[in-house]
Short mmCIF file of C-alpha atoms and ligand atoms in Angstrom, two decimals:
data_model
loop_
_atom_site.label_atom_id
_atom_site.label_comp_id
_atom_site.label_asym_id
_atom_site.label_seq_id
_atom_site.Cartn_x
_atom_site.Cartn_y
_atom_site.Cartn_z
CA UNK A 1 -21.97 -11.16 4.08
CA UNK A 2 -18.69 -9.48 4.72
CA UNK A 3 -16.75 -11.47 7.33
CA UNK A 4 -13.37 -9.88 7.01
CA UNK A 5 -12.80 -6.47 8.41
CA UNK A 6 -10.07 -3.97 7.90
CA UNK A 7 -10.61 -1.24 10.51
CA UNK A 8 -8.38 1.82 10.51
CA UNK A 9 -8.62 2.62 14.21
CA UNK A 10 -8.89 0.75 17.42
CA UNK A 11 -12.39 2.20 17.80
CA UNK A 12 -13.26 0.62 14.51
CA UNK A 13 -11.87 -2.78 15.67
CA UNK A 14 -13.83 -2.63 18.97
CA UNK A 15 -17.02 -1.76 17.14
CA UNK A 16 -16.72 -5.20 15.41
CA UNK A 17 -15.41 -7.14 18.35
CA UNK A 18 -18.33 -5.86 20.55
CA UNK A 19 -20.84 -6.85 17.86
CA UNK A 20 -19.32 -10.28 16.97
CA UNK A 21 -17.68 -11.74 20.08
CA UNK A 22 -16.29 -14.78 18.17
CA UNK A 23 -14.42 -12.53 15.75
CA UNK A 24 -10.66 -13.23 15.61
CA UNK A 25 -8.07 -10.59 15.17
CA UNK A 26 -4.83 -11.00 13.13
CA UNK A 27 -1.85 -8.90 12.01
CA UNK A 28 0.65 -10.49 9.53
CA UNK A 29 -1.39 -13.65 9.15
CA UNK A 30 1.80 -15.80 9.12
CA UNK A 31 0.55 -17.91 11.96
CA UNK A 32 -3.11 -17.65 11.53
CA UNK A 33 -3.40 -18.54 7.86
CA UNK A 34 -1.15 -21.53 8.15
CA UNK A 35 -3.74 -23.01 10.63
CA UNK A 36 -6.96 -21.52 9.23
CA UNK A 37 -7.42 -23.11 5.79
CA UNK A 38 -10.30 -23.93 3.47
CA UNK A 39 -13.86 -23.99 4.87
CA UNK A 40 -12.81 -22.76 8.25
CA UNK A 41 -11.21 -19.69 6.71
CA UNK A 42 -14.21 -18.75 4.72
CA UNK A 43 -16.50 -19.14 7.66
CA UNK A 44 -14.37 -17.18 10.18
CA UNK A 45 -15.10 -13.57 11.17
CA UNK A 46 -11.70 -11.90 10.99
CA UNK A 47 -10.41 -8.49 11.98
CA UNK A 48 -7.22 -7.50 10.23
CA UNK A 49 -5.19 -5.12 12.43
CA UNK A 50 -2.56 -4.10 9.84
CA UNK A 51 -4.03 -0.68 9.08
CA UNK A 52 -4.55 0.47 12.62
CA UNK A 53 -2.11 3.40 13.12
CA UNK A 54 -2.25 3.21 16.97
CA UNK A 55 -0.79 -0.33 16.79
CA UNK A 56 2.20 0.48 14.59
CA UNK A 57 5.53 2.20 14.77
CA UNK A 58 8.36 2.50 17.32
CA UNK A 59 8.66 5.30 19.75
CA UNK A 60 11.64 6.24 21.89
CA UNK A 61 9.93 7.48 25.10
CA UNK A 62 13.14 8.42 26.89
CA UNK A 63 13.31 5.64 29.62
CA UNK A 64 11.77 3.05 27.42
CA UNK A 65 11.10 2.18 23.81
CA UNK A 66 7.47 1.40 22.70
CA UNK A 67 7.12 -0.98 19.80
CA UNK A 68 3.64 -1.22 18.21
CA UNK A 69 2.33 -4.81 18.38
CA UNK A 70 1.53 -4.75 14.66
CA UNK A 71 4.75 -3.36 13.40
CA UNK A 72 6.23 -5.77 10.84
CA UNK A 73 9.61 -7.16 11.73
CA UNK A 74 11.36 -5.52 8.71
CA UNK A 75 10.40 -2.11 10.09
CA UNK A 76 11.65 -3.08 13.55
CA UNK A 77 14.99 -4.18 12.07
CA UNK A 78 15.47 -0.87 10.29
CA UNK A 79 14.83 1.10 13.58
CA UNK A 80 18.06 2.55 15.04
CA UNK A 81 16.88 2.61 18.68
CA UNK A 82 15.98 -1.09 18.78
CA UNK A 83 19.37 -1.86 17.14
CA UNK A 84 21.18 0.29 19.64
CA UNK A 85 19.46 -0.57 22.86
CA UNK A 86 18.21 -4.17 22.28
CA UNK A 87 20.71 -5.91 19.95
CA UNK A 88 19.66 -9.28 21.33
CA UNK A 89 16.12 -8.64 20.02
CA UNK A 90 17.36 -7.54 16.58
CA UNK A 91 19.57 -10.58 16.42
CA UNK A 92 16.69 -12.84 17.19
CA UNK A 93 14.43 -11.13 14.64
CA UNK A 94 17.08 -11.47 11.93
CA UNK A 95 17.02 -15.25 12.57
CA UNK A 96 13.14 -15.51 12.45
CA UNK A 97 11.55 -16.98 9.36
CA UNK A 98 12.65 -15.51 6.01
CA UNK A 99 12.64 -11.96 4.66
CA UNK A 100 9.16 -12.56 3.29
CA UNK A 101 7.94 -13.71 6.72
CA UNK A 102 9.62 -10.77 8.30
CA UNK A 103 7.84 -8.29 5.86
CA UNK A 104 4.53 -9.60 7.18
CA UNK A 105 4.95 -11.02 10.65
CA UNK A 106 4.75 -9.03 13.89
CA UNK A 107 5.85 -9.34 17.53
CA UNK A 108 2.21 -9.14 18.57
CA UNK A 109 1.53 -12.31 16.57
CA UNK A 110 4.63 -14.04 17.89
CA UNK A 111 3.70 -13.22 21.52
CA UNK A 112 -0.02 -14.12 21.25
CA UNK A 113 0.86 -17.39 19.39
CA UNK A 114 2.87 -18.15 22.54
CA UNK A 115 4.89 -20.96 20.94
CA UNK A 116 7.72 -22.23 23.03
CA UNK A 117 9.91 -21.74 19.87
CA UNK A 118 8.79 -18.15 19.33
CA UNK A 119 12.02 -16.37 18.47
CA UNK A 120 11.26 -12.98 20.02
CA UNK A 121 10.29 -14.47 23.35
CA UNK A 122 13.66 -15.29 24.94
CA UNK A 123 14.92 -11.81 24.26
CA UNK A 124 11.77 -10.26 25.61
CA UNK A 125 12.02 -12.37 28.77
CA UNK A 126 15.64 -11.19 29.57
CA UNK A 127 14.81 -7.59 28.59
CA UNK A 128 11.89 -7.87 31.00
CA UNK A 129 9.50 -6.39 28.49
CA UNK A 130 6.04 -5.21 29.54
CA UNK A 131 3.06 -5.66 27.35
CA UNK A 132 0.43 -3.10 26.90
CA UNK A 133 -3.04 -4.61 26.45
CA UNK A 134 -6.07 -2.55 25.48
CA UNK A 135 -9.74 -3.25 25.48
CA UNK A 136 -12.60 -0.95 24.72
CA UNK A 137 -12.82 0.32 28.30
CA UNK A 138 -9.33 -0.35 29.73
CA UNK A 139 -5.55 -0.42 29.25
CA UNK A 140 -3.46 -2.78 31.34
CA UNK A 141 0.29 -3.63 31.46
CA UNK A 142 1.66 -7.05 32.28
CA UNK A 143 5.22 -8.54 32.23
CA UNK A 144 5.76 -10.88 29.20
CA UNK A 145 6.41 -13.85 31.33
CA UNK A 146 3.05 -13.49 33.22
CA UNK A 147 1.16 -13.16 29.98
CA UNK A 148 2.28 -16.36 28.45
CA UNK A 149 0.81 -19.42 30.12
CA UNK A 150 1.75 -22.32 27.77
CA UNK A 151 1.89 -23.39 24.15
CA UNK A 152 -0.82 -21.32 22.39
CA UNK A 153 -2.11 -19.97 25.68
CA UNK A 154 -1.94 -16.40 26.70
CA UNK A 155 -3.72 -14.16 29.20
CA UNK A 156 -5.89 -12.39 26.69
CA UNK A 157 -9.52 -11.82 27.41
CA UNK A 158 -12.18 -11.55 24.68
CA UNK A 159 -12.19 -8.10 23.26
CA UNK A 160 -8.51 -7.39 24.33
CA UNK A 161 -5.78 -6.48 21.83
CA UNK A 162 -2.13 -6.50 22.48
CA UNK A 163 -1.23 -2.95 21.43
CA UNK A 164 2.43 -2.51 22.31
CA UNK A 165 5.60 -3.84 23.82
CA UNK A 166 7.53 -1.58 26.21
CA UNK A 167 11.19 -2.22 26.88
CA UNK A 168 13.32 -0.30 29.35
CA UNK A 169 16.49 1.16 28.05
CA UNK A 170 19.83 1.34 29.83
CA UNK A 171 20.36 -2.32 30.81
CA UNK A 172 23.97 -2.53 32.07
CA UNK A 173 24.76 -5.51 29.84
CA UNK A 174 27.06 -4.62 26.92
CA UNK A 175 27.18 -8.07 25.37
CA UNK A 176 23.94 -9.29 23.65
CA UNK A 177 23.41 -12.31 21.54
CA UNK A 178 20.87 -14.82 20.32
CA UNK A 179 21.76 -18.34 19.41
CA UNK A 180 19.29 -20.51 17.44
CA UNK A 181 19.76 -24.18 16.63
CA UNK A 182 17.46 -25.27 13.96
CA UNK A 183 17.53 -27.89 11.13
CA UNK A 184 18.79 -25.41 8.61
CA UNK A 185 19.62 -21.71 8.22
CA UNK A 186 16.53 -20.07 6.78
CA UNK A 187 12.90 -20.92 7.64
CA UNK A 188 13.83 -23.12 10.56
CA UNK A 189 11.82 -23.31 13.71
CA UNK A 190 14.21 -23.42 16.73
CA UNK A 191 15.10 -26.80 18.24
CA UNK A 192 16.84 -24.92 21.03
CA UNK A 193 17.44 -21.17 21.31
CA UNK A 194 19.24 -19.04 23.86
CA UNK A 195 19.13 -15.32 24.42
CA UNK A 196 21.85 -13.77 26.54
CA UNK A 197 22.88 -10.38 27.95
CA UNK A 198 26.06 -10.20 29.94
CA UNK A 199 28.65 -7.94 31.40
CA UNK A 200 32.28 -9.02 31.71
CA UNK A 201 34.96 -7.62 33.92
CA UNK A 202 38.22 -6.35 32.47
CA UNK A 203 39.87 -9.70 33.25
CA UNK A 204 37.11 -11.38 31.25
CA UNK A 205 35.06 -12.90 34.12
CA UNK A 206 31.31 -12.82 34.13
CA UNK A 207 30.09 -9.88 36.18
CA UNK A 208 26.40 -10.27 35.56
CA UNK A 209 24.29 -12.24 33.15
CA UNK A 210 20.74 -12.87 32.12
CA UNK A 211 19.74 -15.83 29.94
CA UNK A 212 16.53 -17.42 28.58
CA UNK A 213 16.05 -20.65 26.57
CA UNK A 214 13.40 -21.33 23.95
CA UNK A 215 11.91 -24.73 22.84
CA UNK A 216 13.03 -26.63 25.91
CA UNK A 217 9.82 -26.40 27.99
CA UNK A 218 6.07 -25.38 27.49
CA UNK A 219 7.23 -21.74 27.94
CA UNK A 220 10.49 -19.97 27.77
CA UNK A 221 12.83 -20.80 30.59
CA UNK A 222 14.78 -18.14 32.44
CA UNK A 223 16.94 -20.15 35.00
CA UNK A 224 17.51 -17.45 37.62
CA UNK A 225 19.67 -19.74 39.93
CA UNK A 226 22.12 -20.17 37.04
CA UNK A 227 22.24 -16.40 36.45
CA UNK A 228 23.14 -16.08 40.08
CA UNK A 229 25.66 -18.85 40.02
CA UNK A 230 27.45 -17.46 37.06
CA UNK A 231 27.82 -13.95 38.39
CA UNK A 232 31.46 -13.54 39.42
CA UNK A 233 32.55 -16.77 37.83
CA UNK A 234 35.33 -17.07 35.26
CA UNK A 235 34.14 -17.47 31.60
CA UNK A 236 35.73 -20.81 31.01
CA UNK A 237 34.91 -24.29 29.73
CA UNK A 238 34.55 -25.77 33.20
CA UNK A 239 32.18 -23.12 34.62
CA UNK A 240 29.91 -23.45 31.62
CA UNK A 241 29.91 -27.24 31.70
CA UNK A 242 28.82 -27.08 35.35
CA UNK A 243 26.16 -24.58 34.51
CA UNK A 244 24.97 -26.89 31.77
CA UNK A 245 24.60 -29.70 34.26
CA UNK A 246 22.68 -27.50 36.79
CA UNK A 247 20.50 -26.23 33.93
CA UNK A 248 18.94 -29.70 33.30
CA UNK A 249 16.64 -29.35 36.36
CA UNK A 250 15.05 -26.28 34.69
CA UNK A 251 14.27 -27.98 31.35
CA UNK A 252 11.11 -29.79 30.42
CA UNK A 253 11.57 -30.57 26.75
CA UNK A 254 9.47 -32.85 24.53
CA UNK A 255 10.07 -35.13 21.61
CA UNK A 256 8.62 -33.84 18.43
CA UNK A 257 9.14 -33.98 14.69
CA UNK A 258 12.07 -31.59 14.96
CA UNK A 259 14.11 -33.16 17.71
CA UNK A 260 14.11 -35.56 20.66
CA UNK A 261 13.89 -34.29 24.27
CA UNK A 262 17.32 -35.85 24.88
CA UNK A 263 18.86 -33.98 22.04
CA UNK A 264 17.40 -30.73 23.24
CA UNK A 265 18.80 -31.27 26.75
CA UNK A 266 22.23 -31.99 25.29
CA UNK A 267 22.25 -28.97 22.96
CA UNK A 268 20.95 -26.64 25.73
CA UNK A 269 24.03 -27.54 27.85
CA UNK A 270 26.47 -27.39 24.93
CA UNK A 271 25.24 -24.14 23.64
CA UNK A 272 26.34 -22.40 26.79
CA UNK A 273 29.90 -22.81 25.51
CA UNK A 274 29.04 -20.17 22.93
CA UNK A 275 29.29 -17.67 25.74
CA UNK A 276 33.02 -18.03 25.62
CA UNK A 277 33.18 -17.33 21.91
CA UNK A 278 30.92 -14.30 22.17
CA UNK A 279 32.66 -13.14 25.27
CA UNK A 280 36.06 -13.33 23.60
CA UNK A 281 34.77 -11.58 20.48
CA UNK A 282 33.40 -8.70 22.60
CA UNK A 283 36.63 -8.35 24.53
CA UNK A 284 38.50 -8.05 21.23
CA UNK A 285 35.98 -5.38 20.01
CA UNK A 286 36.27 -3.32 23.12
CA UNK A 287 40.03 -3.49 22.86
CA UNK A 288 39.85 -2.21 19.26
CA UNK A 289 37.08 0.42 19.67
CA UNK A 290 37.25 1.12 23.42
CA UNK A 291 38.62 4.16 25.16
CA UNK B 1 -17.71 -7.92 -1.45
CA UNK B 2 -16.03 -5.51 -3.95
CA UNK B 3 -12.41 -4.63 -3.59
CA UNK B 4 -10.70 -1.91 -5.45
CA UNK B 5 -6.93 -1.65 -5.81
CA UNK B 6 -4.09 -0.79 -8.28
CA UNK B 7 -2.85 -3.85 -10.07
CA UNK B 8 0.29 -3.54 -12.27
CA UNK B 9 -0.51 0.15 -12.68
CA UNK B 10 -4.19 -0.04 -13.46
CA UNK B 11 -7.15 0.36 -11.18
CA UNK B 12 -9.18 -2.83 -10.81
CA UNK B 13 -12.30 -3.82 -8.88
CA UNK B 14 -13.11 -7.41 -8.13
CA UNK B 15 -16.07 -9.06 -6.48
CA UNK B 16 -14.92 -11.85 -4.19
CA UNK B 17 -16.25 -13.72 -1.32
CA UNK B 18 -14.66 -12.62 1.96
CA UNK B 19 -12.05 -15.05 3.18
CA UNK B 20 -10.59 -15.64 -0.31
CA UNK B 21 -6.84 -15.50 -0.43
CA UNK B 22 -4.97 -13.07 -2.60
CA UNK B 23 -3.26 -15.87 -4.63
CA UNK B 24 -6.68 -17.33 -5.51
CA UNK B 25 -8.04 -13.99 -6.55
CA UNK B 26 -5.04 -13.30 -8.71
CA UNK B 27 -5.15 -16.67 -10.43
CA UNK B 28 -8.78 -17.47 -10.59
CA UNK B 29 -10.61 -14.13 -10.76
CA UNK B 30 -7.97 -12.05 -12.58
CA UNK B 31 -6.39 -14.74 -14.70
CA UNK B 32 -2.87 -13.77 -13.64
CA UNK B 33 -1.43 -17.20 -13.31
CA UNK B 34 2.17 -16.01 -13.12
CA UNK B 35 1.86 -15.98 -9.35
CA UNK B 36 2.27 -19.60 -8.22
CA UNK B 37 1.21 -21.58 -5.35
CA UNK B 38 3.19 -24.55 -3.99
CA UNK B 39 3.11 -24.90 -0.19
CA UNK B 40 0.33 -22.55 0.69
CA UNK B 41 1.90 -21.97 4.04
CA UNK B 42 4.62 -19.38 3.78
CA UNK B 43 7.63 -21.73 3.19
CA UNK B 44 8.42 -21.54 -0.49
CA UNK B 45 7.92 -18.01 -1.75
CA UNK B 46 6.39 -19.13 -5.11
CA UNK B 47 3.39 -16.85 -4.41
CA UNK B 48 5.45 -13.72 -3.74
CA UNK B 49 3.92 -10.39 -5.00
CA UNK B 50 4.83 -6.77 -4.32
CA UNK B 51 2.40 -4.72 -2.23
CA UNK B 52 3.50 -1.03 -1.92
CA UNK B 53 6.83 -2.23 -3.33
CA UNK B 54 7.36 -4.86 -0.54
CA UNK B 55 7.58 -8.56 -1.26
CA UNK B 56 4.72 -10.39 0.44
CA UNK B 57 3.20 -13.82 0.35
CA UNK B 58 -0.09 -13.95 -1.41
CA UNK B 59 -0.98 -17.36 0.11
CA UNK B 60 -1.05 -15.83 3.62
CA UNK B 61 -3.05 -12.68 2.71
CA UNK B 62 -6.79 -12.19 2.16
CA UNK B 63 -8.05 -10.22 -0.78
CA UNK B 64 -9.52 -7.43 1.36
CA UNK B 65 -6.00 -6.64 2.50
CA UNK B 66 -5.24 -5.29 -1.04
CA UNK B 67 -7.85 -2.59 -0.77
CA UNK B 68 -6.52 0.68 -2.12
CA UNK B 69 -2.99 -0.80 -2.33
CA UNK B 70 -0.53 -0.74 -5.21
CA UNK B 71 0.12 -4.34 -6.21
CA UNK B 72 2.69 -5.69 -8.74
CA UNK B 73 2.73 -9.20 -9.97
CA UNK B 74 5.26 -10.76 -12.30
CA UNK B 75 3.01 -9.80 -15.24
CA UNK B 76 3.42 -6.18 -14.40
CA UNK B 77 7.19 -6.02 -14.12
CA UNK B 78 8.03 -5.55 -17.86
CA UNK B 79 7.17 -2.16 -19.20
CA UNK B 80 6.77 -0.79 -22.79
CA UNK B 81 7.59 -4.25 -24.14
CA UNK B 82 10.97 -4.30 -22.31
CA UNK B 83 11.81 -6.82 -19.64
CA UNK B 84 12.85 -5.59 -16.25
CA UNK B 85 16.61 -5.79 -15.91
CA UNK B 86 16.21 -8.61 -13.32
CA UNK B 87 14.01 -10.59 -15.76
CA UNK B 88 16.57 -9.98 -18.47
CA UNK B 89 19.47 -11.14 -16.38
CA UNK B 90 17.59 -14.35 -15.36
CA UNK B 91 17.14 -15.18 -19.06
CA UNK B 92 20.78 -14.34 -19.84
CA UNK B 93 22.29 -16.26 -16.94
CA UNK B 94 20.14 -19.33 -17.31
CA UNK B 95 18.62 -18.78 -13.87
CA UNK B 96 15.43 -20.39 -14.90
CA UNK B 97 14.82 -24.18 -15.37
CA UNK B 98 11.20 -25.27 -14.78
CA UNK B 99 10.34 -21.72 -13.87
CA UNK B 100 7.98 -22.40 -11.05
CA UNK B 101 10.00 -20.40 -8.46
CA UNK B 102 10.94 -17.72 -10.93
CA UNK B 103 8.16 -15.15 -10.50
CA UNK B 104 8.55 -15.16 -6.72
CA UNK B 105 12.31 -15.15 -6.95
CA UNK B 106 12.36 -12.17 -9.31
CA UNK B 107 9.90 -10.13 -7.27
CA UNK B 108 11.95 -10.77 -4.07
CA UNK B 109 15.08 -9.60 -5.96
CA UNK B 110 13.26 -6.43 -7.16
CA UNK B 111 12.30 -5.65 -3.55
CA UNK B 112 15.89 -6.16 -2.45
CA UNK B 113 17.40 -3.98 -5.17
CA UNK B 114 15.07 -1.18 -4.38
CA UNK B 115 16.43 -1.03 -0.72
CA UNK B 116 19.92 -2.16 -1.44
CA UNK B 117 21.01 -1.30 -5.05
CA UNK B 118 24.42 -2.99 -4.84
CA UNK B 119 24.06 -6.02 -2.57
CA UNK B 120 26.83 -8.51 -1.94
CA UNK B 121 26.41 -12.18 -2.94
CA UNK B 122 25.76 -12.93 0.75
CA UNK B 123 23.05 -10.23 0.91
CA UNK B 124 21.37 -11.66 -2.10
CA UNK B 125 21.38 -15.17 -0.78
CA UNK B 126 19.89 -13.86 2.39
CA UNK B 127 17.22 -11.88 0.56
CA UNK B 128 15.95 -14.93 -1.39
CA UNK B 129 16.34 -17.32 1.46
CA UNK B 130 12.45 -17.57 1.66
CA UNK B 131 12.23 -18.52 -2.06
CA UNK B 132 12.82 -22.23 -2.69
CA UNK B 133 14.15 -23.48 -5.99
CA UNK B 134 14.13 -27.30 -6.66
CA UNK B 135 16.06 -27.03 -9.93
CA UNK B 136 18.86 -24.50 -10.30
CA UNK B 137 21.00 -24.98 -7.20
CA UNK B 138 20.65 -21.13 -6.77
CA UNK B 139 24.18 -20.25 -8.09
CA UNK B 140 22.83 -18.82 -11.39
CA UNK B 141 19.98 -17.10 -9.56
CA UNK B 142 22.47 -15.25 -7.39
CA UNK B 143 24.67 -14.45 -10.42
CA UNK B 144 21.71 -13.11 -12.29
CA UNK B 145 20.62 -10.78 -9.45
CA UNK B 146 24.25 -9.64 -9.00
CA UNK B 147 24.54 -8.79 -12.69
CA UNK B 148 21.15 -7.04 -12.75
CA UNK B 149 22.13 -4.94 -9.80
CA UNK B 150 25.36 -3.79 -11.48
CA UNK B 151 23.59 -3.08 -14.69
CA UNK B 152 20.82 -1.11 -12.93
CA UNK B 153 23.38 0.97 -10.93
CA UNK B 154 25.26 1.75 -14.07
CA UNK B 155 22.05 2.73 -15.80
CA UNK B 156 21.27 5.19 -13.09
CA UNK B 157 24.63 6.89 -13.19
CA UNK B 158 24.39 7.64 -16.82
C1 FAD C 1 7.19 -20.17 6.86
C2 FAD C 1 7.13 -19.67 8.24
C3 FAD C 1 8.29 -19.60 9.03
C4 FAD C 1 8.29 -19.15 10.30
N1 FAD C 1 9.36 -19.07 11.00
C5 FAD C 1 9.37 -18.65 12.37
C6 FAD C 1 10.55 -18.62 13.07
O1 FAD C 1 11.65 -18.87 12.65
N2 FAD C 1 10.50 -18.19 14.35
C7 FAD C 1 9.27 -17.85 14.98
O2 FAD C 1 9.27 -17.45 16.08
N3 FAD C 1 8.12 -17.83 14.19
C8 FAD C 1 8.10 -18.23 12.92
N4 FAD C 1 6.98 -18.32 12.20
C9 FAD C 1 5.73 -17.98 12.87
C10 FAD C 1 5.22 -16.49 12.65
O3 FAD C 1 5.77 -16.01 11.46
C11 FAD C 1 5.52 -15.60 13.75
O4 FAD C 1 5.02 -16.12 15.04
C12 FAD C 1 5.03 -14.19 13.60
O5 FAD C 1 5.64 -13.35 14.56
C13 FAD C 1 3.48 -14.13 13.79
O6 FAD C 1 3.09 -12.77 13.53
P1 FAD C 1 1.78 -12.43 12.68
O7 FAD C 1 1.60 -10.92 12.84
O8 FAD C 1 1.93 -12.92 11.28
O9 FAD C 1 0.65 -13.31 13.48
P2 FAD C 1 -0.87 -13.59 13.00
O10 FAD C 1 -0.81 -14.85 12.24
O11 FAD C 1 -1.44 -12.37 12.43
O12 FAD C 1 -1.50 -13.89 14.46
C14 FAD C 1 -1.08 -14.98 15.26
C15 FAD C 1 -2.02 -15.12 16.38
O13 FAD C 1 -1.89 -13.99 17.36
C16 FAD C 1 -3.11 -13.32 17.49
N5 FAD C 1 -2.73 -11.88 17.38
C17 FAD C 1 -1.90 -11.32 16.49
N6 FAD C 1 -1.78 -9.99 16.80
C18 FAD C 1 -2.48 -9.77 17.88
C19 FAD C 1 -2.62 -8.53 18.68
N7 FAD C 1 -2.05 -7.41 18.41
N8 FAD C 1 -3.40 -8.69 19.77
C20 FAD C 1 -4.12 -9.80 20.06
N9 FAD C 1 -3.87 -11.01 19.34
C21 FAD C 1 -3.12 -10.93 18.31
C22 FAD C 1 -3.97 -13.73 16.32
O14 FAD C 1 -5.28 -13.81 16.80
C23 FAD C 1 -3.48 -15.21 16.09
O15 FAD C 1 -4.09 -16.07 16.96
C24 FAD C 1 7.02 -18.77 10.86
C25 FAD C 1 5.85 -18.85 10.14
C26 FAD C 1 5.92 -19.26 8.79
C27 FAD C 1 4.71 -19.28 7.95
S1 FES C 2 2.69 -20.84 -1.81
FE1 FES C 2 2.92 -19.08 -0.62
S2 FES C 2 4.84 -19.44 0.30
FE2 FES C 2 4.54 -21.29 -0.72
S1 FES C 3 13.58 -23.29 -11.66
FE1 FES C 3 12.40 -24.98 -11.02
S2 FES C 3 12.01 -24.48 -8.98
FE2 FES C 3 13.38 -22.92 -9.52
#
């Protein structure tokens, strides 16, 4: 019996999902086939989404950009509109896995896996991305932070497929960056990660900022009180040290094979100092290239 | 089930149980043992193949995903009895010791050079960062890919 399906349309996928409710979908397989090995793999009913046109590609829709959930990372990285409007996302994707993983892996897979260490999640939280979820009879939209419930848990009903990620353009934050602390450069799962978008005044103070941390709690942490606190503050060592202390109340890290909870707390606070470096670099850039 | 695709320039059809991985089909059913498996979980790159010209990991793909695709394994890289310039450079620069990583390393390099014909050393290191080598220390691998890129670019100009 054929248990692995390769539909070419969503209609084709639903035909199988309606008939075999326990069927599992996958895109790049870079999470699924690490877990699903041997006997379990040969027994599973699987629906590979990689050939479904409706789930792939990147469209600039004017106010927002739509990214097909099953678009491989390598394609996203070569897209000019993602690079131009969401550098924090490109930055994170460039640090995800290895080129081989990026040739196969997708944002849809990263989001549905809902790992606290998922590298695309902190950027999607601060970009306030909306997920488009389709079932045979319905399409719904949900903010990314409402979709993810905990490690490996997402608000996805049987028969639903994450079809696309919508991100609004025109965020008034010129400085974007993603910091990832892992055990080595390539192929490292984050021990702590931080996505930031900020705007500085001419004097170099923080005017507005959004930030989200990965790997420090069951889900991504976006500490809104700290964003508020930092708005209007000078971008100096002392401000960021205080922010790092305040941050501790928002973190719920665990000990695991990659790092201890204590280490994650410490690094989360220290990594905030990178804001100064990135801020300075951006001031220099705007001085050089600015009006 | 039967799966038909193009393998190293020739059409093939194989009968495989669904759920079988590409690396197993290549090695067991098609006797192409140049494609290696080490980790079986995406970390080492030993199982790299080219699908539609793109480097992919055959340990994280099911055979059915090859349907109607053009696939190149290390066995299909040489043509007309001549090694591919990347293979040639690997031999010349001593970039091979035990050889276990070599097929994957070479195919990852071929994918890179198609998109970026004259990469920097840094770009090469980044491009093979998903291919682990336990023997060479990478320096000769990077040198070989650099040399191959220059040779191929010169070849094209002529
Ligand atoms: C060696 C290695 C290194 C890695 N490094 C990193 C890293 O640095 N950072 C990181 O964040 N991740 C990393 N990963 C994890 C993985 O590559 C990413 O999470 C990737 O984005 C998963 O995408 P995929 O398409 O391959 O997912 P798949 O394996 O295809 O799917 C993952 C899960 O999501 C579900 N799913 C997928 N697509 C959909 C959809 N459209 N609708 C509904 N459900 C769906 C599947 O049912 C499955 O449960 C790594 C993995 C490996 C093997
Ligand atoms: S065997 Fe496939 S990546 Fe190691
Ligand atoms: S030559 Fe032995 S692993 Fe690379």
